[in-house]
Coordinates of C-alpha atoms and ligand atoms in Angstrom, one line a residue:
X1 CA -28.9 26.6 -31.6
X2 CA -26.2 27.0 -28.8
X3 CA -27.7 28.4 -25.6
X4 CA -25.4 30.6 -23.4
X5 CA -23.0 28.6 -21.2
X6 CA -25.0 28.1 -18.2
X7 CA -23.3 28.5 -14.5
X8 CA -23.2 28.1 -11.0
X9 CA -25.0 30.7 -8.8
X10 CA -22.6 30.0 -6.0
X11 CA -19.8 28.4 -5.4
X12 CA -21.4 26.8 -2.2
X13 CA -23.6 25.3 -4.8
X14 CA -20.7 24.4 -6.9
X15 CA -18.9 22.4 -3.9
X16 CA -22.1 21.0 -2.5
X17 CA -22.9 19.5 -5.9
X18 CA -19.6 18.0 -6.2
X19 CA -20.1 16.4 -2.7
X20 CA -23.2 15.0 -3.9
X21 CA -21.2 13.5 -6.5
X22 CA -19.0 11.6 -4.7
X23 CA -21.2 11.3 -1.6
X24 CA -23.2 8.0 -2.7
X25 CA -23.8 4.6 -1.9
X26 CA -20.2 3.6 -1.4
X27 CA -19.5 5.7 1.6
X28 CA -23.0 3.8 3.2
X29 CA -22.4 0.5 2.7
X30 CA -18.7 0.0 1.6
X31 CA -16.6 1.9 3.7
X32 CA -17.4 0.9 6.8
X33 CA -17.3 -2.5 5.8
X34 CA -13.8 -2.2 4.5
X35 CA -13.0 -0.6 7.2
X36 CA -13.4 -3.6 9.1
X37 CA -12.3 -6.1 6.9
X38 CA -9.0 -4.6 6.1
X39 CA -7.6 -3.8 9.9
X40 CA -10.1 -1.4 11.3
X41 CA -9.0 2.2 12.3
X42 CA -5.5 1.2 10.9
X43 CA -7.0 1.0 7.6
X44 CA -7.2 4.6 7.8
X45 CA -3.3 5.1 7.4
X46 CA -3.7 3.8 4.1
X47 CA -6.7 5.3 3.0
X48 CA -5.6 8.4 3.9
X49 CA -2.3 7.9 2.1
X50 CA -4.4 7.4 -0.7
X51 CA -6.5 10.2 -0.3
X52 CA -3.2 12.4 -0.1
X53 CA -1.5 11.2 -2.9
X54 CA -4.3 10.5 -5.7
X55 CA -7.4 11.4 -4.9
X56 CA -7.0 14.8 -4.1
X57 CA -4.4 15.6 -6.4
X58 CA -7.2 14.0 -9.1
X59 CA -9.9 16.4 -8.2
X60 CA -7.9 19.2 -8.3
X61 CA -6.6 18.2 -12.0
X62 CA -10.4 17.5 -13.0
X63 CA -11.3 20.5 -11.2
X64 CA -8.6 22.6 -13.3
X65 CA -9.0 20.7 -16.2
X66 CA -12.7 21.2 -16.8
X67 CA -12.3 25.3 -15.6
X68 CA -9.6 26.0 -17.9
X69 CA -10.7 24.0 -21.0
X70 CA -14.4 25.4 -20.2
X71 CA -15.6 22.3 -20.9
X72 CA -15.6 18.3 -20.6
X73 CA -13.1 15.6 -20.5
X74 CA -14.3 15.2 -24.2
X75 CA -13.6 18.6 -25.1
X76 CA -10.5 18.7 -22.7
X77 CA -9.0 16.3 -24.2
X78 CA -9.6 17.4 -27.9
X79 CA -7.8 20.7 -27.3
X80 CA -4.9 19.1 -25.7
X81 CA -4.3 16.7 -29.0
X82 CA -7.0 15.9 -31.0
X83 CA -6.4 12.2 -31.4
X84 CA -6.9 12.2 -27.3
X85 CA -10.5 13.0 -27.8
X86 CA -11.5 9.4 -27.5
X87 CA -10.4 9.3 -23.7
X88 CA -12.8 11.5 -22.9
X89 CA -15.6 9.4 -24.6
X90 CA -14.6 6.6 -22.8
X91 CA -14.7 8.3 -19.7
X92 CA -18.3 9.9 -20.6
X93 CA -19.9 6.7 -21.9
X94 CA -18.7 4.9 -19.3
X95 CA -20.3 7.0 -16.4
X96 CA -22.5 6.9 -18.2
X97 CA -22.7 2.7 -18.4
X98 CA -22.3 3.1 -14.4
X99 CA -25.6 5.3 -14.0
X100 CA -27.7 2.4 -16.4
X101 CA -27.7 0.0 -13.8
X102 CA -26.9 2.3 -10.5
X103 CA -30.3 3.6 -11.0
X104 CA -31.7 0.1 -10.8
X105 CA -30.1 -0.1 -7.3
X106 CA -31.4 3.4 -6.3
X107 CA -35.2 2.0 -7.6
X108 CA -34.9 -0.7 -5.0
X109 CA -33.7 2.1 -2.4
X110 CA -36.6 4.0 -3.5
X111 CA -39.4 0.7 -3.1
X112 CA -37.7 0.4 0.1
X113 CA -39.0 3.6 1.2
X114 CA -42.1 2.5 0.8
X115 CA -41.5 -0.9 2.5
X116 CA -40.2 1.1 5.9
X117 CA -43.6 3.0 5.8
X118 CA -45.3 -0.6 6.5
X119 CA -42.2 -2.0 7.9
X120 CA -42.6 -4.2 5.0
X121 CA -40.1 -7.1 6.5
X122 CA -42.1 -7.5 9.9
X123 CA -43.5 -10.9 8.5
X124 CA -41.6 -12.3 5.9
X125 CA -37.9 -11.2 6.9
X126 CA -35.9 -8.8 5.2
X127 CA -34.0 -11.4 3.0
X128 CA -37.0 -12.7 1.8
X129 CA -38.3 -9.3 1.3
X130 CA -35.2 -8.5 -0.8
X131 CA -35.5 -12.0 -3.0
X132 CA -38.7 -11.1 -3.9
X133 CA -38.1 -7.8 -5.0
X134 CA -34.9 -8.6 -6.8
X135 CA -37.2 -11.7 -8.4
X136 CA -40.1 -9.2 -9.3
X137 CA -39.5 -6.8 -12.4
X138 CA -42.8 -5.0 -11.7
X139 CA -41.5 -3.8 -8.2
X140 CA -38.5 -3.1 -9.3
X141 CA -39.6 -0.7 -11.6
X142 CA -41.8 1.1 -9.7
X143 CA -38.7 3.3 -7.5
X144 CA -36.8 2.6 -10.7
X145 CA -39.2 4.9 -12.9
X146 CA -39.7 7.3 -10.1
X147 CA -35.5 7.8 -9.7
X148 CA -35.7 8.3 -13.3
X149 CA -38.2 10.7 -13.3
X150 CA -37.4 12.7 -10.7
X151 CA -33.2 12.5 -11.8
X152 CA -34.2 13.7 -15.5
X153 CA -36.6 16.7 -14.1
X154 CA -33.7 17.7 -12.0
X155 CA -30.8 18.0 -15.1
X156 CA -33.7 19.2 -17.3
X157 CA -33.7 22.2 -15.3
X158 CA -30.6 22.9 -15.6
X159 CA -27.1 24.2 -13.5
X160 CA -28.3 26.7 -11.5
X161 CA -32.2 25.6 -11.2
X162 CA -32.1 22.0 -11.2
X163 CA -28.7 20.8 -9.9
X164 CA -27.5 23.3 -7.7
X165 CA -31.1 23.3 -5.8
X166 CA -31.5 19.3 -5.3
X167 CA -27.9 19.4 -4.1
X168 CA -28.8 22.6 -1.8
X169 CA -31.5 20.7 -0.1
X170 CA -30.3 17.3 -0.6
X171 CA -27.0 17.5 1.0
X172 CA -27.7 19.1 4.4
X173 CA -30.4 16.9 5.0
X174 CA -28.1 14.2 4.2
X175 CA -26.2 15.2 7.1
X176 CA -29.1 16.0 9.5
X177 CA -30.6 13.0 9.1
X178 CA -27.2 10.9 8.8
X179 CA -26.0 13.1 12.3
X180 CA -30.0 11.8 13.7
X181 CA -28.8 8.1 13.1
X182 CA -25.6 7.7 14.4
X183 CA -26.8 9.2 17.7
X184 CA -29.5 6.3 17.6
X185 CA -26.9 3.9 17.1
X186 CA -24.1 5.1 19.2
X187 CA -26.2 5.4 22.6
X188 CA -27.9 1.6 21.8
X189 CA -26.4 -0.8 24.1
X190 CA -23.4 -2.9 22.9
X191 CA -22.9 -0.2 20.4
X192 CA -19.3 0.4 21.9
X193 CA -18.8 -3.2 20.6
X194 CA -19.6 -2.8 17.3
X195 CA -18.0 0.1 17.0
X196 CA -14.4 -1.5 18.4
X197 CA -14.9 -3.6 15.5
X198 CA -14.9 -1.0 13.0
X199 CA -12.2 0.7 14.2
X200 CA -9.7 -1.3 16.3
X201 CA -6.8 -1.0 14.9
X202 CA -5.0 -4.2 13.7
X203 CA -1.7 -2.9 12.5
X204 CA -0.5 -5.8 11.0
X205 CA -2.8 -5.9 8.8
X206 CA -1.0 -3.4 6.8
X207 CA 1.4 -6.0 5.7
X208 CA -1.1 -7.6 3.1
X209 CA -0.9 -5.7 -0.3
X210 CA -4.8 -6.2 -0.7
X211 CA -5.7 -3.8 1.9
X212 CA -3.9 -1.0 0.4
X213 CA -5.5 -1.9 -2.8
X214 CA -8.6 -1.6 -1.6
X215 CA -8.0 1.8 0.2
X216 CA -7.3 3.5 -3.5
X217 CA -9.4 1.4 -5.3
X218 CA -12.1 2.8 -2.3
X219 CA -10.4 6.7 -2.8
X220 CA -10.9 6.4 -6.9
X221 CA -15.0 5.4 -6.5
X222 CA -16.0 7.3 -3.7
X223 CA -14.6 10.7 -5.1
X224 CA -15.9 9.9 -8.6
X225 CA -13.0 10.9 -9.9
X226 CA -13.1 9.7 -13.5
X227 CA -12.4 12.1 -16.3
X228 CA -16.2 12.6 -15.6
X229 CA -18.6 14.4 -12.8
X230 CA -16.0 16.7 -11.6
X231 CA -15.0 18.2 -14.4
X232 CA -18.5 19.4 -15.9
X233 CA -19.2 20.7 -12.6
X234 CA -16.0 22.8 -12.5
X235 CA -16.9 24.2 -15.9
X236 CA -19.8 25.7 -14.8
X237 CA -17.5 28.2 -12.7
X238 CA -16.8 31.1 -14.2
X239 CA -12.9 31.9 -14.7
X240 CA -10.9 33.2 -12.2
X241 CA -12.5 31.0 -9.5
X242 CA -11.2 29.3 -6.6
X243 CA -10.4 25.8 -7.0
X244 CA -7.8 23.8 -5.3
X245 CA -9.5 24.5 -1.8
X246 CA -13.0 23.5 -2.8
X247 CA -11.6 19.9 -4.1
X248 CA -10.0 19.8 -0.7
X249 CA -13.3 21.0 0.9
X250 CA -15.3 17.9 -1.2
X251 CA -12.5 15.6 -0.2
X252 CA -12.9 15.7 3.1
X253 CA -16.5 16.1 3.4
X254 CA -16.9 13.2 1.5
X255 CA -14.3 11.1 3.3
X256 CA -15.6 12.5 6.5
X257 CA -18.8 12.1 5.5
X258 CA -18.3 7.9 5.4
X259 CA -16.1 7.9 8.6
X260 CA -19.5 9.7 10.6
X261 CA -21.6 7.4 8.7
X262 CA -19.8 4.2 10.0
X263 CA -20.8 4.9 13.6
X264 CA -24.2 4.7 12.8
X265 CA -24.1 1.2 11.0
X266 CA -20.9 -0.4 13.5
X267 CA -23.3 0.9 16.7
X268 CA -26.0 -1.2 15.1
X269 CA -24.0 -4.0 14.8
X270 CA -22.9 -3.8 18.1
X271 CA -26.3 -3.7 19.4
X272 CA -27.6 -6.7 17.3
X273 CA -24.3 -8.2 18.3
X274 CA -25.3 -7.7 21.9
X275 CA -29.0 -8.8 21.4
X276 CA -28.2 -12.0 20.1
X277 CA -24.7 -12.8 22.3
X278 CA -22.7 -13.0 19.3
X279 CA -19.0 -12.2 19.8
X280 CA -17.6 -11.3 16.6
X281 CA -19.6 -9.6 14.2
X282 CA -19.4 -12.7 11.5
X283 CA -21.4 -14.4 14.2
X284 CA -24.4 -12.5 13.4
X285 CA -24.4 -14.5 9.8
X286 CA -25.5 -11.4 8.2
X287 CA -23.9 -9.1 5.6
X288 CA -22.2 -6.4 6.9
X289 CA -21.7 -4.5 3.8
X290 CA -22.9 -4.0 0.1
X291 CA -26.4 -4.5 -1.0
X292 CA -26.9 -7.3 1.7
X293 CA -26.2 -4.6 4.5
X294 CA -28.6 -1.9 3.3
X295 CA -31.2 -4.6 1.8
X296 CA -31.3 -7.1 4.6
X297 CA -29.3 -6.2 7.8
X298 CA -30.2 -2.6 8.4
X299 CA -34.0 -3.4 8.1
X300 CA -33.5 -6.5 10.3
X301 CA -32.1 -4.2 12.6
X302 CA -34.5 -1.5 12.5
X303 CA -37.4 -4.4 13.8
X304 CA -35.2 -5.1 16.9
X305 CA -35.2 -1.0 18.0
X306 CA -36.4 -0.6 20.8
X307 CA -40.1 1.2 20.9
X308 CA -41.7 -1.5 18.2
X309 CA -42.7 -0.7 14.7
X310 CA -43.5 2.4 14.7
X311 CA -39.6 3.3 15.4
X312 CA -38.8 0.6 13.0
X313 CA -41.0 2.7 10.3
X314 CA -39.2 5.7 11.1
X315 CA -35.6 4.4 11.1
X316 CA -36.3 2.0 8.0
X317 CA -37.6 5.2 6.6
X318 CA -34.9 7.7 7.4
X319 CA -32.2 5.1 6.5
X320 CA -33.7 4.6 3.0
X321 CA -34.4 8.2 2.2
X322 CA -30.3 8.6 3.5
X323 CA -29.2 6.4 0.7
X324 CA -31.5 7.7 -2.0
X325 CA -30.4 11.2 -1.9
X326 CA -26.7 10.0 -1.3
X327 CA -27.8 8.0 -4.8
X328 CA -29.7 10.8 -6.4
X329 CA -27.4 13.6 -6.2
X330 CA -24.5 11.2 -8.0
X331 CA -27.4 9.9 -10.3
X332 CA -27.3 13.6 -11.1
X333 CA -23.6 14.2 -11.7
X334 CA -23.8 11.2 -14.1
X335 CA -26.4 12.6 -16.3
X336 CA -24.9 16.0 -16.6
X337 CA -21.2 15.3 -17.9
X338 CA -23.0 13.2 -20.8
X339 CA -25.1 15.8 -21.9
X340 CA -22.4 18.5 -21.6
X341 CA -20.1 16.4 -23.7
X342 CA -23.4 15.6 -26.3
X343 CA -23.8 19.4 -25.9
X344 CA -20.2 20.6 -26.6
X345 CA -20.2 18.7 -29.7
X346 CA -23.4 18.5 -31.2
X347 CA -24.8 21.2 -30.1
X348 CA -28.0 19.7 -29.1
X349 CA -29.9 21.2 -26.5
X350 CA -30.2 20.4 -22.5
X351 CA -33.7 19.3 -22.8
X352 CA -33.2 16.7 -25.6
X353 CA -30.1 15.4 -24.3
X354 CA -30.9 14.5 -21.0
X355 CA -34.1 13.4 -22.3
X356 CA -32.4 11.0 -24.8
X357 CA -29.5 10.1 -21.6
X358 CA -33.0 9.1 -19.6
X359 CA -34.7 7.2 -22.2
X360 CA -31.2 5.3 -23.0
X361 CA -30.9 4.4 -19.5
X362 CA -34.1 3.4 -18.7
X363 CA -33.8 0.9 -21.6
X364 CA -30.9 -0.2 -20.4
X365 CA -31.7 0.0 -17.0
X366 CA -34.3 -2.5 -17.8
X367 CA -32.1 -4.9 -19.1
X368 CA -30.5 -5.4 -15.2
X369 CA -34.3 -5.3 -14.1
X370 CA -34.9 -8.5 -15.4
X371 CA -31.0 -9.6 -15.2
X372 CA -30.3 -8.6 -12.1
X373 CA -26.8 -10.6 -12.2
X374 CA -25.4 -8.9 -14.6
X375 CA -25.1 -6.5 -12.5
X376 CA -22.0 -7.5 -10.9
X377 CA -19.9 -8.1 -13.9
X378 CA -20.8 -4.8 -16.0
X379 CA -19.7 -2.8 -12.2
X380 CA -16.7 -4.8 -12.8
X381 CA -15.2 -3.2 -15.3
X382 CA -17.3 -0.2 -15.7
X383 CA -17.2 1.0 -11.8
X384 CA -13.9 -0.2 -11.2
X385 CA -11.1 -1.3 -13.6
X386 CA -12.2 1.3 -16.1
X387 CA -12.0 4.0 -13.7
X388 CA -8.2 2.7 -13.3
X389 CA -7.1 3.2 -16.5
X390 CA -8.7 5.9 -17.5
X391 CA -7.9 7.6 -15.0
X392 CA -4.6 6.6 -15.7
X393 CA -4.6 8.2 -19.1
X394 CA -5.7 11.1 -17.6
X395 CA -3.0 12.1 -15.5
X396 CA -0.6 11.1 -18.4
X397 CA -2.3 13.3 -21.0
X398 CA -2.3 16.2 -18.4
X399 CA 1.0 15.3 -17.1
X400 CA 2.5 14.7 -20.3
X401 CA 0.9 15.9 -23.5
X402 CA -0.4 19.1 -21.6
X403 CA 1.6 21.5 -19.1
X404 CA 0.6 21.0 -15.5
X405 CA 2.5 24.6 -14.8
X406 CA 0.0 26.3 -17.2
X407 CA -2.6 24.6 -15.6
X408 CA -1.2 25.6 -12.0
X409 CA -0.5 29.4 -12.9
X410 CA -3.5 29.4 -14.4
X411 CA -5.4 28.4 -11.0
X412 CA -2.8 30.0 -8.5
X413 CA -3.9 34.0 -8.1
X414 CA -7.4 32.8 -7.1
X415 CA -6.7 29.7 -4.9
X416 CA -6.8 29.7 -1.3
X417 CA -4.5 26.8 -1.0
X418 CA -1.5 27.7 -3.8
X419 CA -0.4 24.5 -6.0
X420 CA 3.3 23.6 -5.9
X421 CA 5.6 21.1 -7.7
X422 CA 4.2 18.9 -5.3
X423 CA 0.8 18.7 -7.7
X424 CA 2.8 18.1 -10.8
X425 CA 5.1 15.2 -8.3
X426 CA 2.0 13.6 -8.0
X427 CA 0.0 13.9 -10.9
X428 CA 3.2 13.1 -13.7
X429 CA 4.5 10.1 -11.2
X430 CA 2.8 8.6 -8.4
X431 CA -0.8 8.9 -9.6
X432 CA 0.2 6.8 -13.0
X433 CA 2.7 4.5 -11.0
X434 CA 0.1 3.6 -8.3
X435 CA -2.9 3.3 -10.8
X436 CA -0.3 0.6 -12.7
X437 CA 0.2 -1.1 -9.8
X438 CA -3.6 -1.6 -9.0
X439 CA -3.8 -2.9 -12.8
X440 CA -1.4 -5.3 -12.8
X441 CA -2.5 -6.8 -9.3
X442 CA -6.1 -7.0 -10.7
X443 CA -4.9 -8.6 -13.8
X444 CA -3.1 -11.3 -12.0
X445 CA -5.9 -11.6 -9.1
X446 CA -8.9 -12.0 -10.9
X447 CA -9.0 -15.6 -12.6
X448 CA -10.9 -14.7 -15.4
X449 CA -12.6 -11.6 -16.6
X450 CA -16.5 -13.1 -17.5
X451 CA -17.4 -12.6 -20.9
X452 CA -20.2 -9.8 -19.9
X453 CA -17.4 -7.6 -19.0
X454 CA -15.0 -8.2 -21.9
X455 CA -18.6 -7.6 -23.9
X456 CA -18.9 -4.4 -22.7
X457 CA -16.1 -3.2 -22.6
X458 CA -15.4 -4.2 -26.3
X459 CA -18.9 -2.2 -27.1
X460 CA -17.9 0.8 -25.0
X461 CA -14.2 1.3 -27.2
X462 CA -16.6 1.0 -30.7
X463 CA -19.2 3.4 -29.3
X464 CA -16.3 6.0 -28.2
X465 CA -14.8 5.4 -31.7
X466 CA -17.8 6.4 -33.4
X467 CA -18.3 9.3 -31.2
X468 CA -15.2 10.5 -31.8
X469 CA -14.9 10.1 -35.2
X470 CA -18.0 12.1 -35.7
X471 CA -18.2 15.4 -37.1
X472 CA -17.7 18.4 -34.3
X473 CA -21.2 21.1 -35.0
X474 CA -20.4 23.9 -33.0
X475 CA -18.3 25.9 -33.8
X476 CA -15.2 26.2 -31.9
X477 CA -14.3 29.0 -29.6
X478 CA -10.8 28.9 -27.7
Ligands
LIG1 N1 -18.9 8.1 -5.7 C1 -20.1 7.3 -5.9 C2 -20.3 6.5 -4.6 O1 -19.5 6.5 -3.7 C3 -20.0 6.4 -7.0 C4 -19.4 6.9 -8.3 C5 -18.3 6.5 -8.8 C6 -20.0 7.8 -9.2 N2 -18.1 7.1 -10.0 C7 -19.1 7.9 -10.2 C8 -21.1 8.6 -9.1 C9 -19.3 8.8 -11.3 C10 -21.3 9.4 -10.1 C11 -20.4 9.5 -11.2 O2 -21.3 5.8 -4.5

């Protein structure tokens, strides 16, 4: 049975979902943290060169792509040459390979809202705390089943009813809360300190090719542009919709979104920093970014607040619930381009698709639970050097095999901001010559890829085979 094509009841909820996207953990616990690694506030020339040059130009083409085609990357793809249609299961199955194990991370951020209630940490220490957790499949899978279940109700309900309401609520308090913590940690004392760190600029930095690497390596993940998210969610606008401004609108609410954020962690630094009469951050012998940051540092810090444990609870808490609903509402946006791409070709319906995506995960899911270092090398190549090539292919198959002046007149009479040859500049040459680069770097850089990576990536080119190969049953409308 094919249900009606469902849609968006607002464009606000349209662009707040894609913010929710690509507003997730990375913009807590990574920018900031590359930020200071790779030359502080003069890493933001080259991020913002790479926001400029790729990433926006990326979300516009997934934006476009998925509005014009009136579907997925899968059926995208398909229609531009049908051998391409593989691509596009890539792409899907790997987001979909990212969500298996980025809901395990979102269960610990989920137990750890309960942990801030008690201020859990007080008496054993937060890395101890975190050991145990990360040693204890039964805790784990506490937050982990309640993510799951509350992610699948959520895409069971649909576009309009289920998506487009979590992101609604989820995104504004987001901010409120987010805007609640950086006052806290900008008015602590020593936060000035901290924050220098973050965002002194050390221009000669910018010499070292690695920095630059990690600003569009950092651009690619946090926009979750990926032949994926983006362009579901632009399906789900009707025709004749505005679309380059809203990718520039999700752009820099996103980007702006991990800037704001970074005051609130570097101010807490600072004050720690201060507390303990450390003079560089790296003193502090704590991790100032990833897991580590969110898992052991911010919950140390939340005990040293000043008022006792009652503001500990209620910072822990805040902090926690911050990071789920950055996690959830991307969670979301990975659920929904497998089941549109399951539902474009298959026809089967919403409800058993994303109830087969969340059983499939969870399974999955488990598999981290009691592995939790596999975790590292499946992100790898699944959150990161996939998301290079593919996205890679995708500019050349829009660029190349596909017209990027039908896709710009087709957009043009109802944009706000009008796409020029610029757009086609980008998206035909620098997008593919820059993603290159990045390969060949990583290539050369990482010694050797471990055999848990090469695994899945081998099993992620036969599933997509398969997929593709498989026989199309709706009926197709052009
Ligand atoms: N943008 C997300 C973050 O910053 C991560 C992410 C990358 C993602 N690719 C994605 C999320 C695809 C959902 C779908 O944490």
């Amino acid at each position: 049975m094919t249900e009606s094509k469902e849609y968006w009841m607002r464009r606000r909820g349209f662009i707040l979902a894609a913010i929710g996207s690509a507003i997730g953990l990375g913009n807590i616990w990574r920018f900031s943290w590359l930020a200071y690694r790779n030359g502080g506030g003069a890493f933001l020339v080259p991020y913002f060169i790479a926001l400029l040059s790729i990433g926006v130009p990326l979300l516009i083409l997934e934006f476009l792509l998925g509005n014009y085609f009136q579907g997925s990357s899968v059926t995208a793809f398909k229609k531009i040459r049908d051998q391409l249609e593989i691509i596009g299961w890539i792409a899907i199955l790997d987001v979909f390979i990212i969500g298996t194990y980025y809901s395990v991370v979102l269960g610990w951020v989920m137990d750890y809202i309960g942990y801030s209630a008690v201020v859990a940490w007080k008496d054993v220490g937060a890395g101890d705390l975190f050991g145990s957790l990360i040693a204890n499949p039964w805790l784990q899978l506490i937050g982990f089943t309640i993510t799951w279940f509350i992610t699948w109700i959520t895409v069971y309900k649909g576009v309009s009813g289920g998506i487009e309401r979590a992101s609604t609520f989820a995104i504004p308090v987001l901010w409120i809360l987010s805007a609640i913590l950086v006052i806290r940690g900008i008015t602590l004392p020593g936060a000035d300190v901290g924050i220098n760190w973050y965002l002194k600029p050390d221009w000669a930095r910018l010499a070292d090719g690695k920095v630059w690497i990690d600003a569009f390596g950092q651009i690619l993940f946090t926009l979750s542009v990926m032949a994926g998210p983006l362009v579901v969610y632009a399906k789900y606008m009707p025709r004749n919709s505005e679309l380059p401004n809203s990718a520039w609108i999700t752009a820099f609410a996103n980007c702006g979104f991990s800037f704001f954020f970074g005051f609130a962690t570097w101010g807490i630094i600072g004050y720690m920093m201060s507390l303990q009469g450390a003079t560089t951050p790296a003193d502090l012998n704590v991790p100032l970014g990833g897991a580590g940051l969110a898992f052991v540092t911010i919950p140390t810090a939340t005990s040293l607040l000043p008022g006792g444990i009652a503001v500990a609870a209620v910072f822990g808490t805040m902090f926690f619930v911050i990071l789920w609903l950055a996690g959830y509402t991307s969670l979301i946006s990975i659920v929904e381009p497998v089941h549109a791409a399951l539902n474009e070709k298959f026809g089967t319906s919403r409800k058993f698709n994303v109830t087969l995506i969340t059983i499939l995960s969870y399974i999955f899911g488990l598999a981290f639970i009691f592995r939790v270092d596999l975790i590292d090398p499946v992100d790898f190549i699944a959150g990161s050097t996939n998301l290079v090539w593919v996205v890679l292919l995708e500019a050349v198959i829009a660029g190349y095999f596909y017209s990027l002046k039908k896709l710009r007149d087709y957009a043009n009479p109802y944009a706000e901001l009008k796409l020029g040859e610029w757009f086609d500049f980008l998206i035909r040459y620098v997008v593919p010559i820059i993603m290159g680069i990045i390969l060949v770097y990583g290539l050369i850089s990482t010694d050797t890829m471990s055999p848990i990576s090469g695994l899945v990536l081998i099993l992620l080119i036969i599933a997509s085979t398969v997929l593709a190969g498989s026989k199309w049953k709706t009926i197709e409308t052009t």
